[in-house]
Coordinates of C-alpha atoms and ligand atoms in Angstrom, one line a residue:
X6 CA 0.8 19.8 25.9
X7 CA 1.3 17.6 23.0
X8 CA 3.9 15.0 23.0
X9 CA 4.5 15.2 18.7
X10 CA 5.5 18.3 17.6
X11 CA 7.5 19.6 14.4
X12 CA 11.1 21.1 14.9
X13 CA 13.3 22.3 12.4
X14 CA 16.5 21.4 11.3
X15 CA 18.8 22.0 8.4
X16 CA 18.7 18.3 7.5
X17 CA 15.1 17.9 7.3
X18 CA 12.2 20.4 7.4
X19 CA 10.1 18.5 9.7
X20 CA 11.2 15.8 12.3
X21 CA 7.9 14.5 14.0
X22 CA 9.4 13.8 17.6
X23 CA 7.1 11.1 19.2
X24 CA 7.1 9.7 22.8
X25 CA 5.9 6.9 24.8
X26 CA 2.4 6.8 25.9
X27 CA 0.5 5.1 28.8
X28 CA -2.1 3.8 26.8
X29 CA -4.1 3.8 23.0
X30 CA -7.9 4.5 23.3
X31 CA -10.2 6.1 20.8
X32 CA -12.3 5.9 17.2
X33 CA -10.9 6.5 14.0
X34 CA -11.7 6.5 10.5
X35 CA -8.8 6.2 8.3
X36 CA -8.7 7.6 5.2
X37 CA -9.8 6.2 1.7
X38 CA -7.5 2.8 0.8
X39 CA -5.2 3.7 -1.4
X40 CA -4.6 0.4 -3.7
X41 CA -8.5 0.6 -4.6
X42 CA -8.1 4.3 -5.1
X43 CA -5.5 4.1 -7.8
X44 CA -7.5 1.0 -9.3
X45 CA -11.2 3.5 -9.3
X46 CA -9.3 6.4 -10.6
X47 CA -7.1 4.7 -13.9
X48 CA -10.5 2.8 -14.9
X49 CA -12.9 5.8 -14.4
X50 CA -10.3 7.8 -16.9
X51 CA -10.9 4.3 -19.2
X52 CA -15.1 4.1 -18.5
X53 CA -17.4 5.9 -20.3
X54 CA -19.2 9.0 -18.5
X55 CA -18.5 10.2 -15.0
X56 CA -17.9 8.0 -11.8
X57 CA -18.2 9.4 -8.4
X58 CA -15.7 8.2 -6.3
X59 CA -16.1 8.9 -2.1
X60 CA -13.1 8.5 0.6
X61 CA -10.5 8.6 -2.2
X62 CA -7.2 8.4 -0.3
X63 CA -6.0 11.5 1.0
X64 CA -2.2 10.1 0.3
X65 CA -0.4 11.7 -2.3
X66 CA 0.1 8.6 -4.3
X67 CA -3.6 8.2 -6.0
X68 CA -2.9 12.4 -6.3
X69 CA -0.4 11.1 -8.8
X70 CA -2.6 8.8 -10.1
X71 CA -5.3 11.3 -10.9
X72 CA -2.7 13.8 -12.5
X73 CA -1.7 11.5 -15.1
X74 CA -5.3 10.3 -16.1
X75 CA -6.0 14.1 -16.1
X76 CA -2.8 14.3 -18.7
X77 CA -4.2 11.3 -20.7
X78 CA -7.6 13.3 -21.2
X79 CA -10.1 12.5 -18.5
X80 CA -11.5 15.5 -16.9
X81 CA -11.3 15.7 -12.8
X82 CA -12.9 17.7 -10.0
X83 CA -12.3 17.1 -6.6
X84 CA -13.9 18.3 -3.6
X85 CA -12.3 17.0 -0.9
X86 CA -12.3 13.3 -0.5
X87 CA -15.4 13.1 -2.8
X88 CA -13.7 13.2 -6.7
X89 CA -15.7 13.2 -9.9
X90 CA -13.5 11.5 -12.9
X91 CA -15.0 12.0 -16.5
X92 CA -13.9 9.3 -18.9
X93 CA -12.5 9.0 -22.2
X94 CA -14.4 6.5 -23.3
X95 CA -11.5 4.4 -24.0
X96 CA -9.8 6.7 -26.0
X97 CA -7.2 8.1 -24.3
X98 CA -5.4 11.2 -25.4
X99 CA -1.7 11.7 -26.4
X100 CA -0.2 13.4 -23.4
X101 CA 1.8 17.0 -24.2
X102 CA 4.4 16.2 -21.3
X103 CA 6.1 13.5 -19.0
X104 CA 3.5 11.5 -16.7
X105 CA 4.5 12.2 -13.4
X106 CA 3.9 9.1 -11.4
X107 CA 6.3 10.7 -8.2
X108 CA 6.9 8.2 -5.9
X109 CA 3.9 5.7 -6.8
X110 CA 5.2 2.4 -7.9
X111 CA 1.2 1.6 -8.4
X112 CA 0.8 4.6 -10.4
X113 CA 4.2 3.6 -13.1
X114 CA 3.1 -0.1 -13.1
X115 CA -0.9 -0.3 -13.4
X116 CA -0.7 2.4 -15.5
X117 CA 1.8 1.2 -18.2
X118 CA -1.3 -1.5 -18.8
X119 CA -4.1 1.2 -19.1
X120 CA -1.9 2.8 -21.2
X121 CA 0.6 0.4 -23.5
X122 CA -2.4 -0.5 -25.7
X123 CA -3.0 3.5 -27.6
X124 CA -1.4 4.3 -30.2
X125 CA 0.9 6.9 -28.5
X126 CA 4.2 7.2 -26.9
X127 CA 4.0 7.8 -23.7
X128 CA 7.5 8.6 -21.0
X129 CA 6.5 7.5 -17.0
X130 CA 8.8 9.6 -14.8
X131 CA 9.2 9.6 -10.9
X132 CA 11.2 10.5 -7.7
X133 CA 14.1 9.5 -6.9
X134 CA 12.8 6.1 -5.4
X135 CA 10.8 5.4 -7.9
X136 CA 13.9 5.6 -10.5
X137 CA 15.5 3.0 -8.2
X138 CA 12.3 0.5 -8.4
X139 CA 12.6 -2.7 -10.9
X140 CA 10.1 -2.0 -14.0
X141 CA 10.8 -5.2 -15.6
X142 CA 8.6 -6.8 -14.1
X143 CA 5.6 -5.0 -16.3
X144 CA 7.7 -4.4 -19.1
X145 CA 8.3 -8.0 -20.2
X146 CA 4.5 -9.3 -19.9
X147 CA 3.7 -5.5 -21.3
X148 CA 6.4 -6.8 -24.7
X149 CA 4.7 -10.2 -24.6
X150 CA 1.7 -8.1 -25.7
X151 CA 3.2 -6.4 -28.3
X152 CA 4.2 -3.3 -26.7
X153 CA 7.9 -1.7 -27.2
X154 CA 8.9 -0.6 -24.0
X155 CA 12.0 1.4 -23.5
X156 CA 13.9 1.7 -19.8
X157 CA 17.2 2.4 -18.3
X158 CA 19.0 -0.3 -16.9
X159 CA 15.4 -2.1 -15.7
X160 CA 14.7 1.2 -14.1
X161 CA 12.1 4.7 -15.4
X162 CA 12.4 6.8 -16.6
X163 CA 10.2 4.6 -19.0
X164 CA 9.0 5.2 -22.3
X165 CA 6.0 2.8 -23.6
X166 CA 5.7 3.3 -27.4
X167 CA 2.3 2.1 -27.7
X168 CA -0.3 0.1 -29.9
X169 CA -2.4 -2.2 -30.7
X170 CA -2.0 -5.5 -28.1
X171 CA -2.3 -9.3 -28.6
X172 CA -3.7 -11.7 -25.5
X173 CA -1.0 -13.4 -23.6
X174 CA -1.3 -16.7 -21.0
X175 CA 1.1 -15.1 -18.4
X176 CA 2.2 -16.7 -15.2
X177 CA 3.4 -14.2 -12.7
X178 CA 7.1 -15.4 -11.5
X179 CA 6.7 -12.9 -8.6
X180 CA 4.3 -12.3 -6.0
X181 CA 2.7 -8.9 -7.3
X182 CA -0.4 -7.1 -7.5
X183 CA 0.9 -4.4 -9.4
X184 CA 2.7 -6.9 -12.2
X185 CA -1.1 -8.8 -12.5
X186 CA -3.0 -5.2 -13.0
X187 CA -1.0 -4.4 -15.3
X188 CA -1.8 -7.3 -17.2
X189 CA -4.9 -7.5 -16.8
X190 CA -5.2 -3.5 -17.6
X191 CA -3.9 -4.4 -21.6
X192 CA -5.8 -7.4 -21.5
X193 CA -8.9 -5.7 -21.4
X194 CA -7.6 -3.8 -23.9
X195 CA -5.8 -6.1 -26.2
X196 CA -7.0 -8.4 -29.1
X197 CA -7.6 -12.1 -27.7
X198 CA -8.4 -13.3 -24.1
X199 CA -6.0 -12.9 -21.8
X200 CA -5.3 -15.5 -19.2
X201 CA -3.0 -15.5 -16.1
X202 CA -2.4 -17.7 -12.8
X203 CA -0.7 -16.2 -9.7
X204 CA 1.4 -18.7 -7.5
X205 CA 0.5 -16.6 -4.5
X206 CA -2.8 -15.1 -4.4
X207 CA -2.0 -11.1 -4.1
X208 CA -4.7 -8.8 -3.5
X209 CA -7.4 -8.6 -6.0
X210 CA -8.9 -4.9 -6.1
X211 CA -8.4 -4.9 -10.0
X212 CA -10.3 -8.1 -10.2
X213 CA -13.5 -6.6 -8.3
X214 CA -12.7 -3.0 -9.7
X215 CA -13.1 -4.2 -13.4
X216 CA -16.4 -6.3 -12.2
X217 CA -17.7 -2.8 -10.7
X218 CA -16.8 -0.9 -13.8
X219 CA -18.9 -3.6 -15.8
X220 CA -16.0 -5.8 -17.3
X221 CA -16.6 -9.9 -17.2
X222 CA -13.2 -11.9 -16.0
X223 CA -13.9 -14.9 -15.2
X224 CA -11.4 -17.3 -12.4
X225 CA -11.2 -21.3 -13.2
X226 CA -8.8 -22.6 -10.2
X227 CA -5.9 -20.4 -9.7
X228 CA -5.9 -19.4 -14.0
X229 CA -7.9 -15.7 -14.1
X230 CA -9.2 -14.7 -17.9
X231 CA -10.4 -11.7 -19.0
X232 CA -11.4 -11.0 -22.6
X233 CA -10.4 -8.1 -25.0
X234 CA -12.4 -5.4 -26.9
X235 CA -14.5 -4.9 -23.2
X236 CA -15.9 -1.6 -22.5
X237 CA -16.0 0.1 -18.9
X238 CA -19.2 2.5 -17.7
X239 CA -18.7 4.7 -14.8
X240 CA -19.7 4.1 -11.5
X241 CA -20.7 5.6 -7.7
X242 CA -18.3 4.3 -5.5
X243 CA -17.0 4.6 -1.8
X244 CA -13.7 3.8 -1.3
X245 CA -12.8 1.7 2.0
X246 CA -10.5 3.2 4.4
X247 CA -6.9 1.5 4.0
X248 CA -6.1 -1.4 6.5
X249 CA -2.6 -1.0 5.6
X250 CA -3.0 2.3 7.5
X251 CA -4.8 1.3 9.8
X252 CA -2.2 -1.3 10.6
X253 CA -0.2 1.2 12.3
X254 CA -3.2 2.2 14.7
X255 CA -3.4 -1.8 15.5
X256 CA -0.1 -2.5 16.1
X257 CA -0.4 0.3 18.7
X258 CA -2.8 -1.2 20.2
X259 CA -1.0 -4.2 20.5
X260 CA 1.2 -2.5 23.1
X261 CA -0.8 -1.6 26.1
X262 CA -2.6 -3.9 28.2
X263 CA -6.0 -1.2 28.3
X264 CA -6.3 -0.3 24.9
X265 CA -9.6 0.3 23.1
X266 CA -9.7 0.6 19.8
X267 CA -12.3 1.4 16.8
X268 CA -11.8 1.4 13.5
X269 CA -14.9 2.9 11.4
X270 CA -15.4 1.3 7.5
X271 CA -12.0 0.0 7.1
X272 CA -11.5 -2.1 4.1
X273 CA -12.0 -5.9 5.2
X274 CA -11.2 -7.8 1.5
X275 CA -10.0 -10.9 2.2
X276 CA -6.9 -10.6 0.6
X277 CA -5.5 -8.1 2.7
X278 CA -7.3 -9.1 6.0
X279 CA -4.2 -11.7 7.3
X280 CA -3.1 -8.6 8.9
X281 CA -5.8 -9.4 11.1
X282 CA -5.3 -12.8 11.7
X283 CA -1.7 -12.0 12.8
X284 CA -2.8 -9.1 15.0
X285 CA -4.8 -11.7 16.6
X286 CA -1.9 -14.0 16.7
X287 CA 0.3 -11.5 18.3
X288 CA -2.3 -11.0 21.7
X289 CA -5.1 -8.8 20.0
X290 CA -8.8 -9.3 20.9
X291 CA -10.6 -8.3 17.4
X292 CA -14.3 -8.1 17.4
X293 CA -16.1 -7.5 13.9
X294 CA -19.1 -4.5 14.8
X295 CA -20.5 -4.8 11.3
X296 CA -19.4 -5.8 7.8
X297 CA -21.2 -4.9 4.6
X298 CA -20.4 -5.3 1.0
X299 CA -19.5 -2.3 -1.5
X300 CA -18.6 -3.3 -5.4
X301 CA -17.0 -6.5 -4.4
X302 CA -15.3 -4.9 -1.4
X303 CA -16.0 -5.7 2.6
X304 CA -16.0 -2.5 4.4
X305 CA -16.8 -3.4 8.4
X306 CA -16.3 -1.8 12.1
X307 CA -14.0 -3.4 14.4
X308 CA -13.1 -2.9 18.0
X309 CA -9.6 -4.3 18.4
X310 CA -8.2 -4.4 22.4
X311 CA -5.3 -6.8 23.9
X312 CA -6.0 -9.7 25.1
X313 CA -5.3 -10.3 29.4
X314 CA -2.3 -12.2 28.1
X315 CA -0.3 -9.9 26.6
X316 CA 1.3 -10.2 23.6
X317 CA 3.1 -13.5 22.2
X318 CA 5.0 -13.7 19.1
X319 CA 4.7 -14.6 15.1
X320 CA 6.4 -16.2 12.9
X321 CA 5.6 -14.9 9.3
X322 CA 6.7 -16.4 6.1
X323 CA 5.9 -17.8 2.4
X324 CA 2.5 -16.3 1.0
X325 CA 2.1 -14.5 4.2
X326 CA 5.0 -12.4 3.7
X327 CA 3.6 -11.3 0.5
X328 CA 0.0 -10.8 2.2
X329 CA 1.6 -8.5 4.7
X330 CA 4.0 -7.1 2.5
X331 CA 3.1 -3.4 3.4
X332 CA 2.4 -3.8 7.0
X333 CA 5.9 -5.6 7.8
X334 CA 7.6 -2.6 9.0
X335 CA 5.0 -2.0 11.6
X336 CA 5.2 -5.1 12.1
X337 CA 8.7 -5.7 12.7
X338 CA 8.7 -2.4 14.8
X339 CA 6.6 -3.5 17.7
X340 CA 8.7 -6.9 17.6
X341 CA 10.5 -6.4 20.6
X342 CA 7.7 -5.6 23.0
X343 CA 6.3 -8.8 22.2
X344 CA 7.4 -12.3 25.0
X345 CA 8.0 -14.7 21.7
X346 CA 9.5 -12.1 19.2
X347 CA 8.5 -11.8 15.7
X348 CA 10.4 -13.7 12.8
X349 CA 10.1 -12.6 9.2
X350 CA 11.1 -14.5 6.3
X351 CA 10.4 -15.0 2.3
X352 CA 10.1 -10.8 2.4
X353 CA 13.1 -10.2 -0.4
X354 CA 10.7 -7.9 -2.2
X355 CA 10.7 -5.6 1.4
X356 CA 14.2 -4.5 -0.1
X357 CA 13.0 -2.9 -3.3
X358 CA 10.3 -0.6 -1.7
X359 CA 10.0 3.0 -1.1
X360 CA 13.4 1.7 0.2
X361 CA 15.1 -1.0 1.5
X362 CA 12.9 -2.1 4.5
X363 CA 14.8 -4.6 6.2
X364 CA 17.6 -2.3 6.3
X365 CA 15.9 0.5 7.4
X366 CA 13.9 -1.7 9.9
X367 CA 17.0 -2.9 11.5
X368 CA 18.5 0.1 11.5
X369 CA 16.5 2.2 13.3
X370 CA 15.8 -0.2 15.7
X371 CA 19.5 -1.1 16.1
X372 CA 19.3 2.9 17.2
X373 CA 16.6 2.2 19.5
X374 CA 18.9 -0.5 21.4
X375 CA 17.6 -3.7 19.9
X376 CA 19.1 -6.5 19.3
X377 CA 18.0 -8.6 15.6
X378 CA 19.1 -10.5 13.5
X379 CA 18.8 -8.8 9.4
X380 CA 18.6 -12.1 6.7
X381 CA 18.8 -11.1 2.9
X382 CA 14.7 -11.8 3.0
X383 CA 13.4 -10.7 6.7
X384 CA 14.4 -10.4 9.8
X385 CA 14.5 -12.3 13.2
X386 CA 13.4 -9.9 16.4
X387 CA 13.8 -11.5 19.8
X388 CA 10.8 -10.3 22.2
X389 CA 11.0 -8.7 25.7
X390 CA 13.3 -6.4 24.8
X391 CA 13.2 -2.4 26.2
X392 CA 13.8 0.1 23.6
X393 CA 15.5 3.8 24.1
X394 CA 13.7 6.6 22.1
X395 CA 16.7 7.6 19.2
X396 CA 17.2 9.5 15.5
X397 CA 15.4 7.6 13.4
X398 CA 15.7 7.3 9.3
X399 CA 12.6 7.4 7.7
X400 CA 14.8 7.0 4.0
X401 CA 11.9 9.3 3.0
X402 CA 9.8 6.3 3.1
X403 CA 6.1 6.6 4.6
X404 CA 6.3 3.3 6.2
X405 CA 9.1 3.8 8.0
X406 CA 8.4 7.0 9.3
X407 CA 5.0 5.7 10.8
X408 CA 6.2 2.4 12.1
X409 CA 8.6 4.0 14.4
X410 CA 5.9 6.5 15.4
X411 CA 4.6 3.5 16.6
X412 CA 7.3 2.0 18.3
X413 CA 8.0 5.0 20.0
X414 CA 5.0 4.5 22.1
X415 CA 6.7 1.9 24.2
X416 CA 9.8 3.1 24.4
X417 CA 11.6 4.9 27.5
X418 CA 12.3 8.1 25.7
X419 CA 11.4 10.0 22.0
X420 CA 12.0 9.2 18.7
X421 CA 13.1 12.1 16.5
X422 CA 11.6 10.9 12.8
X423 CA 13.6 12.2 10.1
X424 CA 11.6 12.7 7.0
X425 CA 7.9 11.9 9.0
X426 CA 6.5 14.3 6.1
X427 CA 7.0 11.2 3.7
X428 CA 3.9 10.0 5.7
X429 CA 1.7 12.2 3.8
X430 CA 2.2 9.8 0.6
X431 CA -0.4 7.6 1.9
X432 CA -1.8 9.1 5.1
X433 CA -1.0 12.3 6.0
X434 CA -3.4 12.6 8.8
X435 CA -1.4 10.0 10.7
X436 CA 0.5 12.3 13.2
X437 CA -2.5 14.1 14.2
X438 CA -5.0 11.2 14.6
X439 CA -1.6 9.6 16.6
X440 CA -1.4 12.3 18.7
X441 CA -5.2 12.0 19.3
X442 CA -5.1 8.2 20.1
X443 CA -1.9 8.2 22.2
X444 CA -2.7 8.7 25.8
X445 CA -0.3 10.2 27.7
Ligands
S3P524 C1 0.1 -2.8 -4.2 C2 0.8 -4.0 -4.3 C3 2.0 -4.2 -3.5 C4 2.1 -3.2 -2.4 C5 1.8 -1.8 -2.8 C6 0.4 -1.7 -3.4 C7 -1.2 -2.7 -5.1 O1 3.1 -4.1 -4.4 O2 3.4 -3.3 -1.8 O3 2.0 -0.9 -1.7 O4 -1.9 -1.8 -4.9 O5 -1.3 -3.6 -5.9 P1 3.6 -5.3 -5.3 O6 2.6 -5.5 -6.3 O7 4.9 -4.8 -5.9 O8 3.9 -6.4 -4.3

């Protein structure tokens, strides 16, 4: 019988309850990544003709993403994980209604810079977590530019009163992927070259999803230019599956001296990889099958099982916070099976997520019987610790919810995960293909 089922309560309409497992074995293919996703999706509405896009994410997130370059004129057909975007050839159309970004931050920051150059006004509304999320970020580069951009308080609902943009230089005071899009979104747009410099390198699908899409940018040291007035062609693309999910599946791995794990065409850019580097850290034997290149991005194989060692202990801080921003909860969640325990510092930005992650984090594992200690910007998690399964708070947050699916596997009895259906946002497969790789 299987050890995750679905109950129903009146809080919540379906708590995943997850137990502990002897052991993690199997092959899996996770789905479509979803940073790249959003990326392929807003520049095929920009491009000119039709791209073909394989292994989009499944999550809900790039959904929203697709919705609103269906509202600004492009025309989409999906078919599955295969979706066909027709462009607008840079001419985007006034929408008639709201864009819904729901609860993608990606979706209500890249987007403001496909969008802030067209004549148009334009109103970006979301969830309820997205309404908490700090938009200032985009909206004073964005004004730089030349657009007028109108929120409440810092927060969306935001309206972009668009128009014709000028080039900025812009250094990025935080460490964000989304902020740089953004700009480099209107800078391809706007009159001038556009330059930018990043104090921590973030992840750069934008930069090798404009290449594929036939823009020129060009990199001189850490100071990234694009020019304006560039036009984008469609493409045939296949999208990598998303390490940041497949971080979950690792970390489990992590936690049983036997396991044997694949992972099929996961998405190897460097700039996301250090995940792997601290899997290996922790005790994890990681051996590359195969690696290949698709526009710009490394798409490989890898077996991942635990070293004879066992696991040891990290210490993650400065840019590798911001490397591993999405995959600290997982992270942090396995922390106490490790001997050394797992230290986590220079992760303020964890608190203005989906939701606040380090209080979440030490919440639910405070419920699990952990001991921690919770700093405004990480966390410190003492190893060799046993764990009791307890109720755990996803805060409707998809990371949450699977991270203590994961440490669940390891505990002594079940987590009950309140609001697990968040995990459809970016993978909603994850129960079942946990339930397929947990032995029991
Ligand atoms: C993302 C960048 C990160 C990350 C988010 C996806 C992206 O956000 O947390 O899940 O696709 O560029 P920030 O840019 O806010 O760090």
């Amino acid at each position: 019988m299987s050890s995750i089922t679905t109950q129903q309560t009146s809080t919540s309409p379906t708590p995943q309850i997850v137990g502990p497992a002897r052991s993690f074995q199997g092959s899996v293919t996770v789905p479509g990544d979803k940073s790249i996703s959003h990326r392929y999706a807003m520049l095929a509405g920009l491009a000119e003709g039709t791209t073909r896009l394989n292994n989009f994410s499944t999550g809900a997130d790039p959904h929203s993403t697709l919705g609103c370059m269906e509202a600004l004129g492009a025309s989409v057909v999906k078919a599955g994980t295969s979706i066909e975007v027709t462009g607008t050839a840079g001419a985007l159309q006034q929408p008639t209604g709201n864009l819904d970004c729901g609860n993608s931050g990606s979706t209500m920051r890249m987007l403001a810079g496909i969008i802030a150059p067209h004549p148009y006004t334009f109103t970006l509304i979301g969830d309820h977590s997205l309404t908490m999320r700090p938009m200032e970020r985009i909206r004073k580069p964005l004004a730089a530019m030349g657009a007028r951009i109108d929120l409440i308080d810092g927060h969306a609902p935001m309206t972009i009163h668009g128009g014709p943009l000028k080039a900025i230089d812009f250094e990025t005071p935080i460490p964000s992927a989304q902020v740089k899009t953004a700009v480099l979104f209107a800078g391809l747009q706007a009159e001038g070259t556009t330059s930018l410099s990043e104090a921590v390198r973030t992840r750069d699908h934008s930069e090798h999803a404009l290449r594929a899409f036939g823009a020129t940018l060009t990199r001189k040291g850490e100071r990234l230019s694009i020019a304006g007035g560039q036009r984008l062609t469609g493409i045939d693309a296949t999208v990598p599956g998303d390490i940041s999910s497949a971080a979950f599946f690792l970390s489990a791995a992590l936690l049983f001296p036997d396991s044997n794990l694949v992972l099929d065409s996961i998405g190897m850019n460097p700039t996301r990889a250090a995940l792997l580097d601290v899997i290996a850290t922790l005790g994890g034997k990681i051996k590359v099958l195969m690696v290949e290149e698709h526009n710009g991005e490394m798409i490989g194989t890898i077996q991942v099982n635990r070293s004879p060692e066992g696991l040891k202990g990290a210490q993650i801080a400065g840019a590798l916070s911001a490397q591993l921003i999405d995959e600290l909860p997982v992270l942090a969640a396995i922390a106490p099976y490790t001997r050394d325990g797992v230290t986590i510092r220079d992760a303020k930005e964890l608190r203005i997520k989906e939701s606040d992650r380090i209080a979440l984090v030490a919440k639910n594992l405070k419920a699990m019987g952990a001991e921690l200690t919770e700093f405004e910007d990480g966390l410190a998690i003492p190893g060799n610790q046993q764990l009791h399964g307890a109720e755990i708070d996803s805060g409707s947050d998809h990371r949450i919810a699977m991270a203590f699916a994961i440490a669940a596997l390891r505990a002594t009895s079940e987590n009950v995960i309140h609001g697990a259906d968040a995990a459809a946002i970016s993978f909603p497969e994850f129960f079942q293909f946990l339930n397929e790789l947990a032995q029991r």
